Amino acid sequence: QSMLTQPPSASGTPGQRVTISCSGSSSNIGGNFVSWYQQLPGTAPKLHIYDNNQRPSGVPDRFSGSKSGTSASLAISGLQSEDEADYYCAVWDDRLKGWVFGGGTKLTVL
Amino acid sequence: EVQLLESGGGLVQFGTSLKLSCTPSGSSFGIYALGWVRQAPGKGLEWVSSISGTGTTYYADSVKGRSTISRDNSNNILWLQVNSLRANDTAIYFCAQERSGHFEYWGQGALVTVSS
């Protein structure tokens, strides 16, 4: 069971805005930066958001991140078919002295 | 952009050991922390172990006591040795370079299958 809780699935139609949540605790999200990773089928994860809300170069500005207290969210606006993938949140846990990942959310573009 | 390449995966016997390695292509690891993340078939990502630029190590409870992470900064090599392999160690093992609170670059992964 993951220390970070994500919904197992999310969906939307092209052009819509979808949000994926990530719930943690004071020892992880509450005190550290959250990052988000996109994993297309059969490929390695790719960083999409770091430091809660920063986008690496090359990631479309349709992707945005936010954090409040012990929860974080990834929002994708103007949904496109190529956004269909698994998305994972991750953060360092001060109590465990290790990284924790969310269970992952499978995003389907209808 | 840093490209990472894992090697050492394959079919291994239950109870034996495995040593994975990771090297960067076209660059060096530098002073950054490095880590291993695994993904069992059809499952999510699970952090396994990390090592800082100066050699401080961290392990997930699932491998603590039977794994060793190490690095050679001069030759740009990262290793992960896992002993007493179990069926639930079967996974794709990704190496990743950590930068200031996130995993910046990932390798393509090495598949490890533990058979009985």
Short mmCIF file of N, CA and C in Angstrom, two decimals, chain A residues 18-93:
data_model
loop_
_atom_site.label_atom_id
_atom_site.label_comp_id
_atom_site.label_asym_id
_atom_site.label_seq_id
_atom_site.Cartn_x
_atom_site.Cartn_y
_atom_site.Cartn_z
N VAL A 18 -8.47 17.98 -16.68
CA VAL A 18 -8.57 16.94 -15.68
C VAL A 18 -7.57 17.21 -14.56
N THR A 19 -7.92 16.74 -13.38
CA THR A 19 -7.05 16.93 -12.22
C THR A 19 -6.82 15.59 -11.55
N ILE A 20 -5.58 15.34 -11.16
CA ILE A 20 -5.21 14.11 -10.45
C ILE A 20 -4.68 14.51 -9.07
N SER A 21 -5.23 13.92 -8.04
CA SER A 21 -4.84 14.29 -6.68
C SER A 21 -3.82 13.30 -6.11
N CYS A 22 -3.11 13.78 -5.09
CA CYS A 22 -2.08 12.98 -4.42
C CYS A 22 -2.11 13.39 -2.95
N SER A 23 -2.52 12.46 -2.09
CA SER A 23 -2.68 12.78 -0.68
C SER A 23 -1.60 12.09 0.14
N GLY A 24 -0.97 12.86 1.03
CA GLY A 24 0.10 12.31 1.84
C GLY A 24 -0.04 12.69 3.30
N SER A 25 1.09 13.02 3.92
CA SER A 25 1.08 13.35 5.34
C SER A 25 2.11 14.44 5.63
N SER A 26 2.20 14.81 6.90
CA SER A 26 3.11 15.89 7.29
C SER A 26 4.57 15.50 7.11
N SER A 27 4.86 14.20 7.11
CA SER A 27 6.25 13.78 6.99
C SER A 27 6.73 13.74 5.54
N ASN A 28 5.81 13.84 4.61
CA ASN A 28 6.23 13.83 3.21
C ASN A 28 5.74 15.09 2.47
N ILE A 29 4.53 15.08 1.96
CA ILE A 29 4.06 16.24 1.19
C ILE A 29 4.06 17.49 2.04
N GLY A 30 3.71 17.36 3.32
CA GLY A 30 3.60 18.52 4.19
C GLY A 30 4.89 19.31 4.35
N GLY A 31 6.04 18.69 4.10
CA GLY A 31 7.30 19.38 4.33
C GLY A 31 8.30 19.34 3.20
N ASN A 32 7.93 18.74 2.09
CA ASN A 32 8.89 18.59 0.98
C ASN A 32 8.24 18.86 -0.37
N PHE A 33 9.11 19.02 -1.38
CA PHE A 33 8.62 19.29 -2.73
C PHE A 33 8.06 18.01 -3.37
N VAL A 34 6.97 18.18 -4.10
CA VAL A 34 6.31 17.08 -4.82
C VAL A 34 6.71 17.13 -6.29
N SER A 35 6.92 15.96 -6.87
CA SER A 35 7.18 15.86 -8.29
C SER A 35 6.18 14.89 -8.92
N TRP A 36 5.97 15.06 -10.22
CA TRP A 36 5.02 14.23 -10.96
C TRP A 36 5.73 13.64 -12.18
N TYR A 37 5.37 12.38 -12.48
CA TYR A 37 6.00 11.65 -13.59
C TYR A 37 4.94 11.06 -14.49
N GLN A 38 5.18 11.17 -15.79
CA GLN A 38 4.31 10.55 -16.78
C GLN A 38 4.99 9.29 -17.29
N GLN A 39 4.24 8.20 -17.36
CA GLN A 39 4.80 6.97 -17.90
C GLN A 39 3.90 6.45 -19.02
N LEU A 40 4.40 6.53 -20.23
CA LEU A 40 3.69 5.96 -21.38
C LEU A 40 3.93 4.46 -21.37
N PRO A 41 3.02 3.69 -21.98
CA PRO A 41 3.15 2.23 -21.96
C PRO A 41 4.49 1.76 -22.50
N GLY A 42 5.15 0.90 -21.73
CA GLY A 42 6.41 0.31 -22.15
C GLY A 42 7.61 1.22 -22.12
N THR A 43 7.48 2.38 -21.48
CA THR A 43 8.61 3.31 -21.43
C THR A 43 8.95 3.67 -20.00
N ALA A 44 10.08 4.36 -19.83
CA ALA A 44 10.50 4.81 -18.52
C ALA A 44 9.68 6.03 -18.10
N PRO A 45 9.54 6.26 -16.81
CA PRO A 45 8.87 7.48 -16.34
C PRO A 45 9.62 8.71 -16.82
N LYS A 46 8.87 9.80 -16.97
CA LYS A 46 9.45 11.06 -17.41
C LYS A 46 8.96 12.17 -16.48
N LEU A 47 9.90 12.96 -15.99
CA LEU A 47 9.56 14.06 -15.10
C LEU A 47 8.66 15.06 -15.82
N HIS A 48 7.54 15.43 -15.21
CA HIS A 48 6.64 16.43 -15.79
C HIS A 48 6.45 17.65 -14.90
N ILE A 49 6.54 17.49 -13.60
CA ILE A 49 6.43 18.60 -12.68
C ILE A 49 7.42 18.36 -11.54
N TYR A 50 8.15 19.40 -11.13
CA TYR A 50 9.02 19.29 -9.97
C TYR A 50 8.82 20.50 -9.07
N ASP A 51 9.30 20.41 -7.85
CA ASP A 51 9.14 21.50 -6.88
C ASP A 51 7.68 21.98 -6.80
N ASN A 52 6.79 21.06 -6.77
CA ASN A 52 5.33 21.28 -6.66
C ASN A 52 4.67 21.81 -7.92
N ASN A 53 5.32 22.77 -8.59
CA ASN A 53 4.62 23.46 -9.68
C ASN A 53 5.52 23.91 -10.82
N GLN A 54 6.73 23.39 -10.90
CA GLN A 54 7.66 23.79 -11.96
C GLN A 54 7.68 22.76 -13.09
N ARG A 55 7.70 23.26 -14.32
CA ARG A 55 7.74 22.38 -15.48
C ARG A 55 9.13 22.33 -16.08
N PRO A 56 9.65 21.13 -16.32
CA PRO A 56 10.94 21.04 -17.04
C PRO A 56 10.75 21.56 -18.46
N SER A 57 11.84 21.97 -19.07
CA SER A 57 11.74 22.42 -20.46
C SER A 57 11.28 21.25 -21.33
N GLY A 58 10.40 21.57 -22.27
CA GLY A 58 9.89 20.54 -23.16
C GLY A 58 8.54 19.98 -22.74
N VAL A 59 8.14 20.20 -21.50
CA VAL A 59 6.82 19.76 -21.05
C VAL A 59 5.81 20.88 -21.36
N PRO A 60 4.73 20.55 -22.05
CA PRO A 60 3.76 21.59 -22.45
C PRO A 60 3.19 22.33 -21.24
N ASP A 61 2.88 23.62 -21.44
CA ASP A 61 2.34 24.40 -20.34
C ASP A 61 0.88 24.03 -20.02
N ARG A 62 0.36 23.04 -20.71
CA ARG A 62 -0.96 22.51 -20.35
C ARG A 62 -0.89 21.75 -19.01
N PHE A 63 0.33 21.37 -18.64
CA PHE A 63 0.54 20.64 -17.39
C PHE A 63 0.89 21.63 -16.28
N SER A 64 0.21 21.51 -15.14
CA SER A 64 0.52 22.37 -14.01
C SER A 64 0.36 21.58 -12.71
N GLY A 65 1.07 22.03 -11.69
CA GLY A 65 1.01 21.35 -10.41
C GLY A 65 0.76 22.34 -9.29
N SER A 66 0.20 21.83 -8.20
CA SER A 66 -0.05 22.66 -7.03
C SER A 66 0.04 21.80 -5.78
N LYS A 67 0.21 22.49 -4.66
CA LYS A 67 0.29 21.78 -3.38
C LYS A 67 -0.38 22.64 -2.31
N SER A 68 -1.10 21.97 -1.41
CA SER A 68 -1.72 22.66 -0.29
C SER A 68 -1.71 21.71 0.90
N GLY A 69 -1.00 22.09 1.95
CA GLY A 69 -0.93 21.25 3.12
C GLY A 69 -0.28 19.91 2.83
N THR A 70 -1.02 18.84 3.02
CA THR A 70 -0.49 17.49 2.81
C THR A 70 -1.05 16.85 1.53
N SER A 71 -1.53 17.68 0.61
CA SER A 71 -2.04 17.17 -0.66
C SER A 71 -1.45 17.96 -1.82
N ALA A 72 -1.37 17.28 -2.96
CA ALA A 72 -0.88 17.91 -4.18
C ALA A 72 -1.78 17.51 -5.33
N SER A 73 -1.71 18.27 -6.41
CA SER A 73 -2.54 17.98 -7.58
C SER A 73 -1.78 18.24 -8.85
N LEU A 74 -2.09 17.44 -9.85
CA LEU A 74 -1.60 17.65 -11.21
C LEU A 74 -2.80 17.96 -12.06
N ALA A 75 -2.74 19.06 -12.80
CA ALA A 75 -3.83 19.44 -13.69
C ALA A 75 -3.33 19.42 -15.13
N ILE A 76 -4.17 18.90 -15.99
CA ILE A 76 -3.87 18.89 -17.43
C ILE A 76 -5.04 19.57 -18.13
N SER A 77 -4.75 20.68 -18.77
CA SER A 77 -5.81 21.39 -19.49
C SER A 77 -5.66 21.13 -20.99
N GLY A 78 -6.73 21.35 -21.72
CA GLY A 78 -6.68 21.10 -23.16
C GLY A 78 -6.23 19.69 -23.46
N LEU A 79 -6.87 18.73 -22.83
CA LEU A 79 -6.47 17.33 -22.90
C LEU A 79 -6.28 16.86 -24.34
N GLN A 80 -5.21 16.12 -24.58
CA GLN A 80 -4.92 15.57 -25.90
C GLN A 80 -4.74 14.06 -25.80
N SER A 81 -4.92 13.39 -26.91
CA SER A 81 -4.83 11.92 -26.92
C SER A 81 -3.46 11.43 -26.45
N GLU A 82 -2.42 12.20 -26.75
CA GLU A 82 -1.08 11.77 -26.36
C GLU A 82 -0.82 11.90 -24.86
N ASP A 83 -1.77 12.48 -24.13
CA ASP A 83 -1.63 12.59 -22.67
C ASP A 83 -2.06 11.30 -21.98
N GLU A 84 -2.62 10.38 -22.75
CA GLU A 84 -3.06 9.11 -22.16
C GLU A 84 -1.84 8.34 -21.67
N ALA A 85 -1.77 8.12 -20.35
CA ALA A 85 -0.59 7.54 -19.72
C ALA A 85 -0.89 7.29 -18.25
N ASP A 86 0.10 6.72 -17.57
CA ASP A 86 0.03 6.61 -16.11
C ASP A 86 0.79 7.78 -15.50
N TYR A 87 0.26 8.34 -14.43
CA TYR A 87 0.88 9.49 -13.76
C TYR A 87 1.14 9.14 -12.30
N TYR A 88 2.34 9.47 -11.84
CA TYR A 88 2.74 9.17 -10.47
C TYR A 88 3.23 10.43 -9.77
N CYS A 89 2.82 10.60 -8.52
CA CYS A 89 3.41 11.65 -7.69
C CYS A 89 4.50 11.01 -6.83
N ALA A 90 5.46 11.82 -6.39
CA ALA A 90 6.55 11.32 -5.57
C ALA A 90 7.06 12.44 -4.66
N VAL A 91 7.57 12.04 -3.50
CA VAL A 91 8.09 13.01 -2.55
C VAL A 91 8.99 12.29 -1.55
N TRP A 92 9.94 12.99 -0.98
CA TRP A 92 10.81 12.44 0.06
C TRP A 92 10.03 12.40 1.37
N ASP A 93 10.16 11.31 2.11
CA ASP A 93 9.51 11.19 3.40
C ASP A 93 10.56 11.30 4.51
#
